[in-house]
JSON list of C-alpha atoms in Angstrom, two decimals:
[
{"chain": "A", "resi": 930, "resn": "MET", "atom": "CA", "xyz": [18.64, 69.62, 34.03]},
{"chain": "A", "resi": 931, "resn": "MET", "atom": "CA", "xyz": [15.10, 69.30, 35.21]},
{"chain": "A", "resi": 932, "resn": "THR", "atom": "CA", "xyz": [14.77, 66.60, 37.88]},
{"chain": "A", "resi": 933, "resn": "GLU", "atom": "CA", "xyz": [11.21, 66.00, 36.74]},
{"chain": "A", "resi": 934, "resn": "THR", "atom": "CA", "xyz": [12.60, 64.23, 33.66]},
{"chain": "A", "resi": 935, "resn": "VAL", "atom": "CA", "xyz": [15.29, 62.23, 35.48]},
{"chain": "A", "resi": 936, "resn": "THR", "atom": "CA", "xyz": [14.44, 58.70, 36.56]},
{"chain": "A", "resi": 937, "resn": "ILE", "atom": "CA", "xyz": [15.91, 56.81, 39.50]},
{"chain": "A", "resi": 938, "resn": "SER", "atom": "CA", "xyz": [15.57, 53.19, 40.58]},
{"chain": "A", "resi": 939, "resn": "LEU", "atom": "CA", "xyz": [13.65, 52.30, 43.70]},
{"chain": "A", "resi": 940, "resn": "ASP", "atom": "CA", "xyz": [16.74, 50.56, 45.13]},
{"chain": "A", "resi": 941, "resn": "ALA", "atom": "CA", "xyz": [18.79, 53.76, 44.77]},
{"chain": "A", "resi": 942, "resn": "VAL", "atom": "CA", "xyz": [16.00, 55.78, 46.40]},
{"chain": "A", "resi": 943, "resn": "ILE", "atom": "CA", "xyz": [15.90, 53.38, 49.35]},
{"chain": "A", "resi": 944, "resn": "ALA", "atom": "CA", "xyz": [19.68, 53.63, 49.83]},
{"chain": "A", "resi": 945, "resn": "MET", "atom": "CA", "xyz": [19.76, 57.41, 49.56]},
{"chain": "A", "resi": 946, "resn": "SER", "atom": "CA", "xyz": [16.67, 58.15, 51.65]},
{"chain": "A", "resi": 947, "resn": "GLY", "atom": "CA", "xyz": [17.11, 55.62, 54.44]},
{"chain": "A", "resi": 948, "resn": "ARG", "atom": "CA", "xyz": [13.41, 54.79, 54.14]},
{"chain": "A", "resi": 949, "resn": "SER", "atom": "CA", "xyz": [12.16, 51.25, 53.65]},
{"chain": "A", "resi": 950, "resn": "ARG", "atom": "CA", "xyz": [10.95, 49.59, 50.47]},
{"chain": "A", "resi": 951, "resn": "ARG", "atom": "CA", "xyz": [7.56, 49.24, 52.13]},
{"chain": "A", "resi": 952, "resn": "THR", "atom": "CA", "xyz": [7.39, 53.01, 52.77]},
{"chain": "A", "resi": 953, "resn": "TRP", "atom": "CA", "xyz": [8.13, 53.80, 49.13]},
{"chain": "A", "resi": 954, "resn": "TRP", "atom": "CA", "xyz": [5.62, 51.25, 47.84]},
{"chain": "A", "resi": 955, "resn": "ARG", "atom": "CA", "xyz": [2.99, 52.75, 50.14]},
{"chain": "A", "resi": 956, "resn": "ARG", "atom": "CA", "xyz": [3.71, 56.19, 48.65]},
{"chain": "A", "resi": 957, "resn": "ILE", "atom": "CA", "xyz": [3.41, 54.73, 45.16]},
{"chain": "A", "resi": 958, "resn": "GLU", "atom": "CA", "xyz": [0.10, 53.07, 46.01]},
{"chain": "A", "resi": 959, "resn": "GLU", "atom": "CA", "xyz": [-1.20, 56.31, 47.56]},
{"chain": "A", "resi": 960, "resn": "GLY", "atom": "CA", "xyz": [-0.31, 58.14, 44.36]},
{"chain": "A", "resi": 961, "resn": "SER", "atom": "CA", "xyz": [2.09, 60.62, 45.94]},
{"chain": "A", "resi": 962, "resn": "ILE", "atom": "CA", "xyz": [4.98, 59.09, 43.95]},
{"chain": "A", "resi": 963, "resn": "SER", "atom": "CA", "xyz": [4.68, 58.04, 40.31]},
{"chain": "A", "resi": 964, "resn": "LYS", "atom": "CA", "xyz": [5.87, 54.57, 39.30]},
{"chain": "A", "resi": 965, "resn": "LEU", "atom": "CA", "xyz": [7.27, 54.46, 35.79]},
{"chain": "A", "resi": 966, "resn": "PRO", "atom": "CA", "xyz": [7.65, 51.39, 33.58]},
{"chain": "A", "resi": 967, "resn": "ALA", "atom": "CA", "xyz": [10.54, 49.12, 34.59]},
{"chain": "A", "resi": 968, "resn": "ASP", "atom": "CA", "xyz": [13.87, 49.60, 32.88]},
{"chain": "A", "resi": 969, "resn": "ALA", "atom": "CA", "xyz": [15.72, 46.98, 30.80]},
{"chain": "A", "resi": 970, "resn": "ARG", "atom": "CA", "xyz": [17.08, 45.43, 34.00]},
{"chain": "A", "resi": 971, "resn": "GLY", "atom": "CA", "xyz": [13.56, 45.07, 35.43]},
{"chain": "A", "resi": 972, "resn": "ARG", "atom": "CA", "xyz": [14.08, 47.73, 38.09]},
{"chain": "A", "resi": 973, "resn": "THR", "atom": "CA", "xyz": [11.22, 49.86, 39.38]},
{"chain": "A", "resi": 974, "resn": "LEU", "atom": "CA", "xyz": [11.76, 53.46, 38.26]},
{"chain": "A", "resi": 975, "resn": "LEU", "atom": "CA", "xyz": [10.57, 56.66, 39.90]},
{"chain": "A", "resi": 976, "resn": "VAL", "atom": "CA", "xyz": [10.70, 60.33, 38.95]},
{"chain": "A", "resi": 977, "resn": "PHE", "atom": "CA", "xyz": [13.70, 61.91, 40.71]},
{"chain": "A", "resi": 978, "resn": "GLY", "atom": "CA", "xyz": [11.91, 65.23, 41.17]},
{"chain": "A", "resi": 979, "resn": "GLU", "atom": "CA", "xyz": [9.18, 63.53, 43.19]},
{"chain": "A", "resi": 980, "resn": "ILE", "atom": "CA", "xyz": [11.56, 61.83, 45.61]},
{"chain": "A", "resi": 981, "resn": "ARG", "atom": "CA", "xyz": [14.09, 64.65, 45.87]},
{"chain": "A", "resi": 982, "resn": "PRO", "atom": "CA", "xyz": [12.45, 66.36, 48.91]},
{"chain": "A", "resi": 983, "resn": "ALA", "atom": "CA", "xyz": [12.53, 63.06, 50.84]},
{"chain": "A", "resi": 984, "resn": "LEU", "atom": "CA", "xyz": [16.32, 62.84, 50.55]},
{"chain": "A", "resi": 985, "resn": "GLY", "atom": "CA", "xyz": [16.76, 65.56, 53.15]},
{"chain": "A", "resi": 986, "resn": "MET", "atom": "CA", "xyz": [19.70, 67.18, 51.39]},
{"chain": "A", "resi": 987, "resn": "ALA", "atom": "CA", "xyz": [20.24, 69.79, 48.75]},
{"chain": "A", "resi": 988, "resn": "LEU", "atom": "CA", "xyz": [21.55, 68.43, 45.46]},
{"chain": "A", "resi": 989, "resn": "THR", "atom": "CA", "xyz": [22.75, 70.50, 42.54]},
{"chain": "A", "resi": 990, "resn": "ASP", "atom": "CA", "xyz": [21.59, 69.66, 39.04]},
{"chain": "A", "resi": 991, "resn": "GLU", "atom": "CA", "xyz": [25.11, 68.36, 38.35]},
{"chain": "A", "resi": 992, "resn": "GLU", "atom": "CA", "xyz": [24.87, 66.02, 41.35]},
{"chain": "A", "resi": 993, "resn": "VAL", "atom": "CA", "xyz": [21.46, 64.80, 40.20]},
{"chain": "A", "resi": 994, "resn": "ALA", "atom": "CA", "xyz": [22.93, 64.11, 36.75]},
{"chain": "A", "resi": 995, "resn": "MET", "atom": "CA", "xyz": [25.83, 62.20, 38.35]},
{"chain": "A", "resi": 996, "resn": "ILE", "atom": "CA", "xyz": [23.41, 60.12, 40.43]},
{"chain": "A", "resi": 997, "resn": "ALA", "atom": "CA", "xyz": [21.37, 59.37, 37.30]},
{"chain": "A", "resi": 998, "resn": "ARG", "atom": "CA", "xyz": [24.54, 58.17, 35.52]},
{"chain": "A", "resi": 999, "resn": "ALA", "atom": "CA", "xyz": [25.45, 56.11, 38.58]},
{"chain": "A", "resi": 1000, "resn": "ASP", "atom": "CA", "xyz": [22.01, 54.53, 38.64]},
{"chain": "A", "resi": 1001, "resn": "ALA", "atom": "CA", "xyz": [22.39, 53.69, 34.95]},
{"chain": "A", "resi": 1002, "resn": "GLY", "atom": "CA", "xyz": [25.53, 51.70, 35.81]},
{"chain": "A", "resi": 1003, "resn": "ASP", "atom": "CA", "xyz": [28.39, 54.15, 35.16]},
{"chain": "A", "resi": 1004, "resn": "ALA", "atom": "CA", "xyz": [31.17, 52.95, 37.51]},
{"chain": "A", "resi": 1005, "resn": "LEU", "atom": "CA", "xyz": [32.94, 56.32, 37.63]},
{"chain": "A", "resi": 1006, "resn": "ALA", "atom": "CA", "xyz": [29.69, 58.09, 38.53]},
{"chain": "A", "resi": 1007, "resn": "GLN", "atom": "CA", "xyz": [28.95, 55.41, 41.14]},
{"chain": "A", "resi": 1008, "resn": "ALA", "atom": "CA", "xyz": [32.35, 55.99, 42.77]},
{"chain": "A", "resi": 1009, "resn": "GLU", "atom": "CA", "xyz": [31.84, 59.76, 42.66]},
{"chain": "A", "resi": 1010, "resn": "ALA", "atom": "CA", "xyz": [28.35, 59.45, 44.15]},
{"chain": "A", "resi": 1011, "resn": "GLY", "atom": "CA", "xyz": [29.66, 57.17, 46.88]},
{"chain": "A", "resi": 1012, "resn": "ALA", "atom": "CA", "xyz": [32.44, 59.60, 47.74]},
{"chain": "A", "resi": 1013, "resn": "MET", "atom": "CA", "xyz": [29.98, 62.51, 47.75]},
{"chain": "A", "resi": 1014, "resn": "PHE", "atom": "CA", "xyz": [27.61, 60.74, 50.16]},
{"chain": "A", "resi": 1015, "resn": "ALA", "atom": "CA", "xyz": [30.50, 59.62, 52.40]},
{"chain": "A", "resi": 1016, "resn": "LEU", "atom": "CA", "xyz": [31.83, 63.16, 52.68]},
{"chain": "A", "resi": 1017, "resn": "ARG", "atom": "CA", "xyz": [28.37, 64.58, 53.35]},
{"chain": "A", "resi": 1018, "resn": "ALA", "atom": "CA", "xyz": [27.73, 62.01, 56.07]},
{"chain": "A", "resi": 1019, "resn": "GLN", "atom": "CA", "xyz": [31.03, 62.92, 57.75]},
{"chain": "A", "resi": 1020, "resn": "LYS", "atom": "CA", "xyz": [30.40, 66.68, 57.59]},
{"chain": "A", "resi": 1021, "resn": "MET", "atom": "CA", "xyz": [26.72, 66.58, 58.53]},
{"chain": "A", "resi": 1022, "resn": "PRO", "atom": "CA", "xyz": [25.95, 63.37, 60.44]},
{"chain": "A", "resi": 1023, "resn": "GLY", "atom": "CA", "xyz": [22.26, 64.20, 60.71]},
{"chain": "A", "resi": 1024, "resn": "ALA", "atom": "CA", "xyz": [21.94, 64.93, 57.00]},
{"chain": "A", "resi": 1025, "resn": "GLY", "atom": "CA", "xyz": [22.44, 61.38, 55.83]},
{"chain": "A", "resi": 1026, "resn": "SER", "atom": "CA", "xyz": [23.97, 58.08, 56.66]},
{"chain": "A", "resi": 1027, "resn": "HIS", "atom": "CA", "xyz": [26.81, 56.18, 55.12]},
{"chain": "A", "resi": 1028, "resn": "CYS", "atom": "CA", "xyz": [24.24, 53.77, 53.66]},
{"chain": "A", "resi": 1029, "resn": "ALA", "atom": "CA", "xyz": [24.08, 55.69, 50.37]},
{"chain": "A", "resi": 1030, "resn": "ALA", "atom": "CA", "xyz": [27.88, 55.84, 50.22]},
{"chain": "A", "resi": 1031, "resn": "PHE", "atom": "CA", "xyz": [28.18, 52.08, 50.66]},
{"chain": "A", "resi": 1032, "resn": "TYR", "atom": "CA", "xyz": [25.41, 51.46, 48.12]},
{"chain": "A", "resi": 1033, "resn": "TRP", "atom": "CA", "xyz": [27.17, 53.37, 45.34]},
{"chain": "A", "resi": 1034, "resn": "LEU", "atom": "CA", "xyz": [30.73, 52.38, 46.29]},
{"chain": "A", "resi": 1035, "resn": "GLU", "atom": "CA", "xyz": [29.89, 48.67, 46.38]},
{"chain": "A", "resi": 1036, "resn": "GLN", "atom": "CA", "xyz": [28.39, 48.88, 42.89]},
{"chain": "A", "resi": 1037, "resn": "ALA", "atom": "CA", "xyz": [31.45, 50.71, 41.55]},
{"chain": "A", "resi": 1038, "resn": "ALA", "atom": "CA", "xyz": [33.83, 48.28, 43.28]},
{"chain": "A", "resi": 1039, "resn": "ALA", "atom": "CA", "xyz": [31.97, 45.35, 41.72]},
{"chain": "A", "resi": 1040, "resn": "GLN", "atom": "CA", "xyz": [32.87, 46.87, 38.35]},
{"chain": "A", "resi": 1041, "resn": "GLY", "atom": "CA", "xyz": [36.55, 47.14, 39.31]},
{"chain": "A", "resi": 1042, "resn": "SER", "atom": "CA", "xyz": [36.78, 50.77, 40.45]},
{"chain": "A", "resi": 1043, "resn": "ALA", "atom": "CA", "xyz": [39.97, 51.08, 42.51]},
{"chain": "A", "resi": 1044, "resn": "ASP", "atom": "CA", "xyz": [38.83, 54.45, 43.89]},
{"chain": "A", "resi": 1045, "resn": "ALA", "atom": "CA", "xyz": [35.60, 52.88, 45.16]},
{"chain": "A", "resi": 1046, "resn": "MET", "atom": "CA", "xyz": [37.53, 49.98, 46.70]},
{"chain": "A", "resi": 1047, "resn": "HIS", "atom": "CA", "xyz": [39.81, 52.42, 48.51]},
{"chain": "A", "resi": 1048, "resn": "TRP", "atom": "CA", "xyz": [36.85, 54.47, 49.75]},
{"chain": "A", "resi": 1049, "resn": "LEU", "atom": "CA", "xyz": [35.22, 51.28, 51.07]},
{"chain": "A", "resi": 1050, "resn": "GLY", "atom": "CA", "xyz": [38.44, 50.34, 52.84]},
{"chain": "A", "resi": 1051, "resn": "MET", "atom": "CA", "xyz": [38.71, 53.74, 54.45]},
{"chain": "A", "resi": 1052, "resn": "LEU", "atom": "CA", "xyz": [35.05, 53.74, 55.54]},
{"chain": "A", "resi": 1053, "resn": "TYR", "atom": "CA", "xyz": [35.42, 50.30, 57.11]},
{"chain": "A", "resi": 1054, "resn": "ALA", "atom": "CA", "xyz": [38.69, 51.38, 58.78]},
{"chain": "A", "resi": 1055, "resn": "ALA", "atom": "CA", "xyz": [36.83, 54.34, 60.28]},
{"chain": "A", "resi": 1056, "resn": "GLY", "atom": "CA", "xyz": [34.20, 51.97, 61.69]},
{"chain": "A", "resi": 1057, "resn": "ARG", "atom": "CA", "xyz": [31.44, 53.19, 59.36]},
{"chain": "A", "resi": 1058, "resn": "GLY", "atom": "CA", "xyz": [30.42, 49.76, 58.09]},
{"chain": "A", "resi": 1059, "resn": "GLU", "atom": "CA", "xyz": [27.62, 47.72, 59.57]},
{"chain": "A", "resi": 1060, "resn": "SER", "atom": "CA", "xyz": [29.71, 44.56, 59.70]},
{"chain": "A", "resi": 1061, "resn": "GLY", "atom": "CA", "xyz": [31.32, 43.43, 62.93]},
{"chain": "A", "resi": 1062, "resn": "ASP", "atom": "CA", "xyz": [34.39, 42.59, 60.85]},
{"chain": "A", "resi": 1063, "resn": "SER", "atom": "CA", "xyz": [35.21, 46.15, 59.80]},
{"chain": "A", "resi": 1064, "resn": "GLN", "atom": "CA", "xyz": [38.98, 45.95, 60.24]},
{"chain": "A", "resi": 1065, "resn": "HIS", "atom": "CA", "xyz": [39.33, 42.85, 58.07]},
{"chain": "A", "resi": 1066, "resn": "LEU", "atom": "CA", "xyz": [37.04, 44.33, 55.44]},
{"chain": "A", "resi": 1067, "resn": "ALA", "atom": "CA", "xyz": [39.08, 47.54, 55.52]},
{"chain": "A", "resi": 1068, "resn": "LEU", "atom": "CA", "xyz": [42.26, 45.60, 54.79]},
{"chain": "A", "resi": 1069, "resn": "MET", "atom": "CA", "xyz": [40.57, 43.54, 52.09]},
{"chain": "A", "resi": 1070, "resn": "TRP", "atom": "CA", "xyz": [39.24, 46.58, 50.22]},
{"chain": "A", "resi": 1071, "resn": "ILE", "atom": "CA", "xyz": [42.49, 48.54, 50.52]},
{"chain": "A", "resi": 1072, "resn": "ALA", "atom": "CA", "xyz": [44.46, 45.52, 49.28]},
{"chain": "A", "resi": 1073, "resn": "GLN", "atom": "CA", "xyz": [42.07, 45.09, 46.35]},
{"chain": "A", "resi": 1074, "resn": "ALA", "atom": "CA", "xyz": [42.44, 48.78, 45.48]},
{"chain": "A", "resi": 1075, "resn": "ALA", "atom": "CA", "xyz": [46.23, 48.40, 45.63]},
{"chain": "A", "resi": 1076, "resn": "ALA", "atom": "CA", "xyz": [46.06, 45.36, 43.36]},
{"chain": "A", "resi": 1077, "resn": "GLN", "atom": "CA", "xyz": [44.11, 47.51, 40.88]},
{"chain": "A", "resi": 1078, "resn": "GLY", "atom": "CA", "xyz": [46.92, 50.09, 40.96]},
{"chain": "A", "resi": 1079, "resn": "HIS", "atom": "CA", "xyz": [45.46, 52.71, 43.33]},
{"chain": "A", "resi": 1080, "resn": "ALA", "atom": "CA", "xyz": [48.54, 54.74, 44.36]},
{"chain": "A", "resi": 1081, "resn": "ILE", "atom": "CA", "xyz": [47.46, 55.63, 47.90]},
{"chain": "A", "resi": 1082, "resn": "ALA", "atom": "CA", "xyz": [46.26, 52.09, 48.61]},
{"chain": "A", "resi": 1083, "resn": "ARG", "atom": "CA", "xyz": [49.56, 50.69, 47.31]},
{"chain": "A", "resi": 1084, "resn": "GLN", "atom": "CA", "xyz": [51.46, 52.94, 49.71]},
{"chain": "A", "resi": 1085, "resn": "GLN", "atom": "CA", "xyz": [49.19, 51.90, 52.59]},
{"chain": "A", "resi": 1086, "resn": "VAL", "atom": "CA", "xyz": [49.71, 48.20, 51.83]},
{"chain": "A", "resi": 1087, "resn": "HIS", "atom": "CA", "xyz": [53.46, 48.73, 51.47]},
{"chain": "A", "resi": 1088, "resn": "SER", "atom": "CA", "xyz": [53.52, 50.48, 54.84]},
{"chain": "A", "resi": 1089, "resn": "LEU", "atom": "CA", "xyz": [51.65, 47.59, 56.47]},
{"chain": "A", "resi": 1090, "resn": "THR", "atom": "CA", "xyz": [53.63, 44.80, 54.84]},
{"chain": "A", "resi": 1091, "resn": "GLY", "atom": "CA", "xyz": [56.93, 46.54, 55.53]},
{"chain": "A", "resi": 1092, "resn": "ARG", "atom": "CA", "xyz": [56.14, 46.54, 59.24]},
{"chain": "A", "resi": 1093, "resn": "VAL", "atom": "CA", "xyz": [55.10, 42.89, 59.18]},
{"chain": "A", "resi": 1094, "resn": "VAL", "atom": "CA", "xyz": [58.32, 41.86, 57.43]},
{"chain": "A", "resi": 1095, "resn": "GLN", "atom": "CA", "xyz": [60.44, 43.87, 59.88]},
{"chain": "A", "resi": 1096, "resn": "GLN", "atom": "CA", "xyz": [58.68, 42.29, 62.86]},
{"chain": "A", "resi": 1097, "resn": "ALA", "atom": "CA", "xyz": [59.05, 38.79, 61.42]},
{"chain": "A", "resi": 1098, "resn": "VAL", "atom": "CA", "xyz": [62.81, 39.16, 60.91]}
]
């Protein structure tokens, strides 16, 4: 797949690059980045190949295709992209932040992805979220994943609730 033909929304670029909306609009106005016509959802679109160097990480063509599907609204691709960015941020802290992981995982979770909910719970439990309420958010997301049938999340909730019941008795 040629990244020159793949489009990506400005919001996704901001999340993945860590650069501000203002920075990207300045690049568009300077002509270093091409702005394409808005998509059906009214989102500003850019050419992936033009923004790829600014991401600061190597992406395979398969990963670019997954990100394009995620940006188009595919919940499975969003969850996969979120997991990919979370793992990269853990392995190479300087190579990217968890911001991109949260961006994609939150979109997938909003569509009911139990895997994304579990990933969000685990990231919050590890203190990766920006909220000061990370532990409560971790429990919330893991419980939601369990309610959706996620096997690992169900076991985690069972482990927690079993302890609570034993302590209450």
